[in-house]
Short mmCIF file of C-alpha atoms in Angstrom, two decimals:
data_model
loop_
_atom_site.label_atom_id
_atom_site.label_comp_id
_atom_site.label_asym_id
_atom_site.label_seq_id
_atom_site.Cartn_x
_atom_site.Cartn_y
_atom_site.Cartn_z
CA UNK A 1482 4.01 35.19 45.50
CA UNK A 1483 4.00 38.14 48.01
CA UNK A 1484 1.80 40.46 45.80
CA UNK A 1485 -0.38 38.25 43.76
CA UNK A 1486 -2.71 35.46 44.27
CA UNK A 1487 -4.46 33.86 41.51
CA UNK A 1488 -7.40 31.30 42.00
CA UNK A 1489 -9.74 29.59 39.40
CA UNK A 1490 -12.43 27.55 39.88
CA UNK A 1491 -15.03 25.27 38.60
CA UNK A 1492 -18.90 25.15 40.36
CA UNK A 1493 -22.28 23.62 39.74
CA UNK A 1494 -24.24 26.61 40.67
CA UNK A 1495 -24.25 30.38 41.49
CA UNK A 1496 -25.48 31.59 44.37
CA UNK A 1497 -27.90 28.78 44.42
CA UNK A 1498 -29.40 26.01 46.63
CA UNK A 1499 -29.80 23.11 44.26
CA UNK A 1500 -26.68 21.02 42.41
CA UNK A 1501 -26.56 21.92 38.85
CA UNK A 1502 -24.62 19.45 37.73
CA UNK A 1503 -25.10 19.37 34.16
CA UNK A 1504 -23.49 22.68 33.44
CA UNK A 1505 -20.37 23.68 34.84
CA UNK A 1506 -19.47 27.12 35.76
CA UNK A 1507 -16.13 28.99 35.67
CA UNK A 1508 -14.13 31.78 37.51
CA UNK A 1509 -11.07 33.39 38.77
CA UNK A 1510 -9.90 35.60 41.71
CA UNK A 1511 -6.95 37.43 40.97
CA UNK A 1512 -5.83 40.17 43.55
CA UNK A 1513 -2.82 41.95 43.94
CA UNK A 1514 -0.87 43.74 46.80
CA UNK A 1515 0.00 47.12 45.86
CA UNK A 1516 2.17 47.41 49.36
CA UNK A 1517 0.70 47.40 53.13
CA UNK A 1518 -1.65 49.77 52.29
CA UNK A 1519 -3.32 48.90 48.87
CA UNK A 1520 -4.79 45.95 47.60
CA UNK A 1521 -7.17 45.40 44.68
CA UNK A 1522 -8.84 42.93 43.18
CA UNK A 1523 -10.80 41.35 40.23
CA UNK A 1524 -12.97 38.24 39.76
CA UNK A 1525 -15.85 36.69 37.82
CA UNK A 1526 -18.16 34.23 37.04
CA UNK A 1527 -19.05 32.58 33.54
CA UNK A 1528 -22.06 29.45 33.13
CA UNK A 1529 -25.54 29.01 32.76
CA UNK A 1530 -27.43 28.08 35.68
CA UNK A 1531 -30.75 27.41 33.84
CA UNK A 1532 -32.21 24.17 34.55
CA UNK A 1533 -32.89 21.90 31.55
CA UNK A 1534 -36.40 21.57 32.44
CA UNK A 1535 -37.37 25.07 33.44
CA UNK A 1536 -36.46 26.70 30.26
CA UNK A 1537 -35.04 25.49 26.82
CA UNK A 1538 -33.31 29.72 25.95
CA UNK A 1539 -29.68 29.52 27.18
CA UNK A 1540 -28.99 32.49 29.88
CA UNK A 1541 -24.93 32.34 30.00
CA UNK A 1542 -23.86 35.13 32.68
CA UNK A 1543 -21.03 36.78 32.76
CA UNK A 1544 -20.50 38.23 36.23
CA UNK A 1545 -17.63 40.42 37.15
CA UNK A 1546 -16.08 42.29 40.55
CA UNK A 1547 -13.43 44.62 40.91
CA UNK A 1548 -12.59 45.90 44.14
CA UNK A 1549 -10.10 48.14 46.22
CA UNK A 1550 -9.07 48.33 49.95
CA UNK A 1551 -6.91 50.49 51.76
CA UNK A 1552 -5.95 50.44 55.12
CA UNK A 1553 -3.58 52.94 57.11
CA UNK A 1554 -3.29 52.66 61.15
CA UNK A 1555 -6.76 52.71 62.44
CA UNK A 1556 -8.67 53.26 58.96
CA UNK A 1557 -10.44 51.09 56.50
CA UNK A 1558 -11.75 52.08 53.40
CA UNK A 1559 -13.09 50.09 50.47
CA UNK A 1560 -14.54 50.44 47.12
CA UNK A 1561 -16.11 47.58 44.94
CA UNK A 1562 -18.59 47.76 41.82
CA UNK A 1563 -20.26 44.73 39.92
CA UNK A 1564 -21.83 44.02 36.72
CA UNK A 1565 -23.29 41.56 34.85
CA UNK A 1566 -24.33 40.80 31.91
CA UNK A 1567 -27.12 37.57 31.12
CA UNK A 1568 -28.06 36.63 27.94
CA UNK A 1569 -31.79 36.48 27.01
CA UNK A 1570 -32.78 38.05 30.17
CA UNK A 1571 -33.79 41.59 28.48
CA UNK A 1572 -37.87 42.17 30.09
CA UNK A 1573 -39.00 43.85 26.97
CA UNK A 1574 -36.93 41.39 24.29
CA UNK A 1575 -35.83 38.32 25.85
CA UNK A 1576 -33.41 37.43 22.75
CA UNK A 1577 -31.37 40.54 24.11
CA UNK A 1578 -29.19 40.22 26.89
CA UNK A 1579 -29.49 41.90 30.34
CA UNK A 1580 -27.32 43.84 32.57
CA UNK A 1581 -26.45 44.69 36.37
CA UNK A 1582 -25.08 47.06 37.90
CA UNK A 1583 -24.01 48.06 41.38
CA UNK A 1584 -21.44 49.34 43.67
CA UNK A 1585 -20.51 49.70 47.40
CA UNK A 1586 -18.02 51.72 49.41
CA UNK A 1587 -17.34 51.43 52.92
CA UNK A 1588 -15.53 53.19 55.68
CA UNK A 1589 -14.31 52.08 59.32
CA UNK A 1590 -12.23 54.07 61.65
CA UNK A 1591 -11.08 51.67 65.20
CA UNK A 1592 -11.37 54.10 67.94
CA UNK A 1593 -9.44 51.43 70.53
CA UNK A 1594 -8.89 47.77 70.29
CA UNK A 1595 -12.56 46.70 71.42
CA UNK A 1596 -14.79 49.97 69.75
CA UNK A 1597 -15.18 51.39 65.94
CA UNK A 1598 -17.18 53.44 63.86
CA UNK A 1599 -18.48 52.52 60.60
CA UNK A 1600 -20.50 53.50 56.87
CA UNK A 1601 -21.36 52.21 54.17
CA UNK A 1602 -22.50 53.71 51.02
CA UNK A 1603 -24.14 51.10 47.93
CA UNK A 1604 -26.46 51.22 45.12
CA UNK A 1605 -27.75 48.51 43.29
CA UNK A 1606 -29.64 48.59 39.64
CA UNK A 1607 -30.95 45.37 38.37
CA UNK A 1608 -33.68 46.73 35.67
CA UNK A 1609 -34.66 43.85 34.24
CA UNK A 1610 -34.34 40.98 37.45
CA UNK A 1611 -31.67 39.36 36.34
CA UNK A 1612 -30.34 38.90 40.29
CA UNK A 1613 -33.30 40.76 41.79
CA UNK A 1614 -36.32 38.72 40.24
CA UNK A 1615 -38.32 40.46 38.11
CA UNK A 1616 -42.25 42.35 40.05
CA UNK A 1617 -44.67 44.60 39.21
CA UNK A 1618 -43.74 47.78 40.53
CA UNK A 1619 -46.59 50.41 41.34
CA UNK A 1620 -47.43 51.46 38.33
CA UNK A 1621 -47.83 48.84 36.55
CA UNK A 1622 -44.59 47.81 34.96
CA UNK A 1623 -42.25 44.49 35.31
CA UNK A 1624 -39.06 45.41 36.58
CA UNK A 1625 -36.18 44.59 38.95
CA UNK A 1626 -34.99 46.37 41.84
CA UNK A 1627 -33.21 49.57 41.91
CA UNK A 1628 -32.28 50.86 44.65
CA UNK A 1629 -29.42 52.83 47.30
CA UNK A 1630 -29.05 52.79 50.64
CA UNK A 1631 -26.57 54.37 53.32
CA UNK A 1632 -25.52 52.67 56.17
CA UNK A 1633 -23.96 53.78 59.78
CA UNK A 1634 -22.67 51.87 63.25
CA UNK A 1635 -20.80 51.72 66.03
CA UNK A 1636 -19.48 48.76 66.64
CA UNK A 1637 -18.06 47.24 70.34
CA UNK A 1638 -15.98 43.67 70.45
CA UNK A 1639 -15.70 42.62 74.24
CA UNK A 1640 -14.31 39.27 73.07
CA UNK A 1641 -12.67 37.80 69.89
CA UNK A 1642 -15.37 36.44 68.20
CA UNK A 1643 -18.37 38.12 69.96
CA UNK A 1644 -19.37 41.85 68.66
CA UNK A 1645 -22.48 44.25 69.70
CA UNK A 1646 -23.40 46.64 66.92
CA UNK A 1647 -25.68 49.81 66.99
CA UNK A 1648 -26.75 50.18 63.31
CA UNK A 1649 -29.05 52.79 61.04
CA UNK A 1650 -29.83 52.02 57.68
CA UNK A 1651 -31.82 53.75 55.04
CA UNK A 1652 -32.38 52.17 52.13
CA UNK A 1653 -34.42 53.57 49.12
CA UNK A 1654 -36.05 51.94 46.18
CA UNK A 1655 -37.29 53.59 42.48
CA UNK A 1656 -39.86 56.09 43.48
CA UNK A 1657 -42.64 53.22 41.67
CA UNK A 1658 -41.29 50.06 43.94
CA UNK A 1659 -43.04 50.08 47.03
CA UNK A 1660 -40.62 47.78 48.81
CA UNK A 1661 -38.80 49.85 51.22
CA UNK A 1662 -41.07 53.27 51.92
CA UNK A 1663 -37.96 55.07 53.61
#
């Protein structure tokens, strides 16, 4: 209707680039329209993308979103945070189950019809790899990435689909994972 919309949804594989097809996976998308201002939003992801011949210990994931938008005249603001939970995934005990966590929000204010202004604020903590992929960070120890970064533009649109942006980004890892220096 006018303030819902429901989806669910059946895939091979999650965020990958080769067919699964021997496991399914299952979802849903469920947002809702608070009025012309406020929306929000939930959806996840449940399956087992493990191949049957790269490893025989089951890694179900149960991956979940929740998000919130508002938008007033010229500003847009968002919020969104994630988590995710895989079984036998845990770096130190792989029969325990591993978790994800991470969260964004952004902000854009339209100056005129062609020029805006935007941030973007997000972290990101993925101890054991479960998303990430697990390295060994400086001093010596197999982890995933953790990390935050802060994000600013301006942004010009001369045409519909054609946009210039200006951009700065810092983005900082765990003080032992050498990825990104500053």
């Amino acid at each position: 209707n006018d303030k819902w919309m429901i989806n669910f949804y059946i895939q091979n594989v999650y965020n990958g680039f080769e067919d699964n097809n021997e496991k399914k996976s299952f979802g849903m998308l469920i947002t809702y329209e608070l009025n012309d201002r406020w929306n929000m939003g939930y959806s996840n992801y449940l399956g087992d993308d493990t191949s049957e011949d790269a490893d025989s210990v089951s890694h179900y994931r149960f991956y979940q979103n929740a998000f919130f938008n508002y938008q007033y005249n010229k500003l847009k603001v968002q919020f969104g945070v994630d988590f995710c939970l895989q079984k036998n995934s845990d770096l130190i005990d792989i029969e325990n189950s591993a978790s994800t966590f991470s969260g964004v929000a952004t902000g854009s204010y339209s100056i005129s019809s062609t020029f805006s202004a935007y941030s973007r604020f997000e972290f990101f903590n993925d101890p054991n790899g479960v998303l990430s992929s697990p390295f060994t960070d400086a001093s010596g120890k197999i982890t995933g990435y953790k990390l935050w970064g802060v994000t600013a533009g301006i942004e010009l649109r001369p045409l519909d689909k054609l946009y210039i942006r200006l951009e700065g980004r810092r983005l900082e890892m765990d003080k032992d994972q050498k990825i990104y220096f500053w």
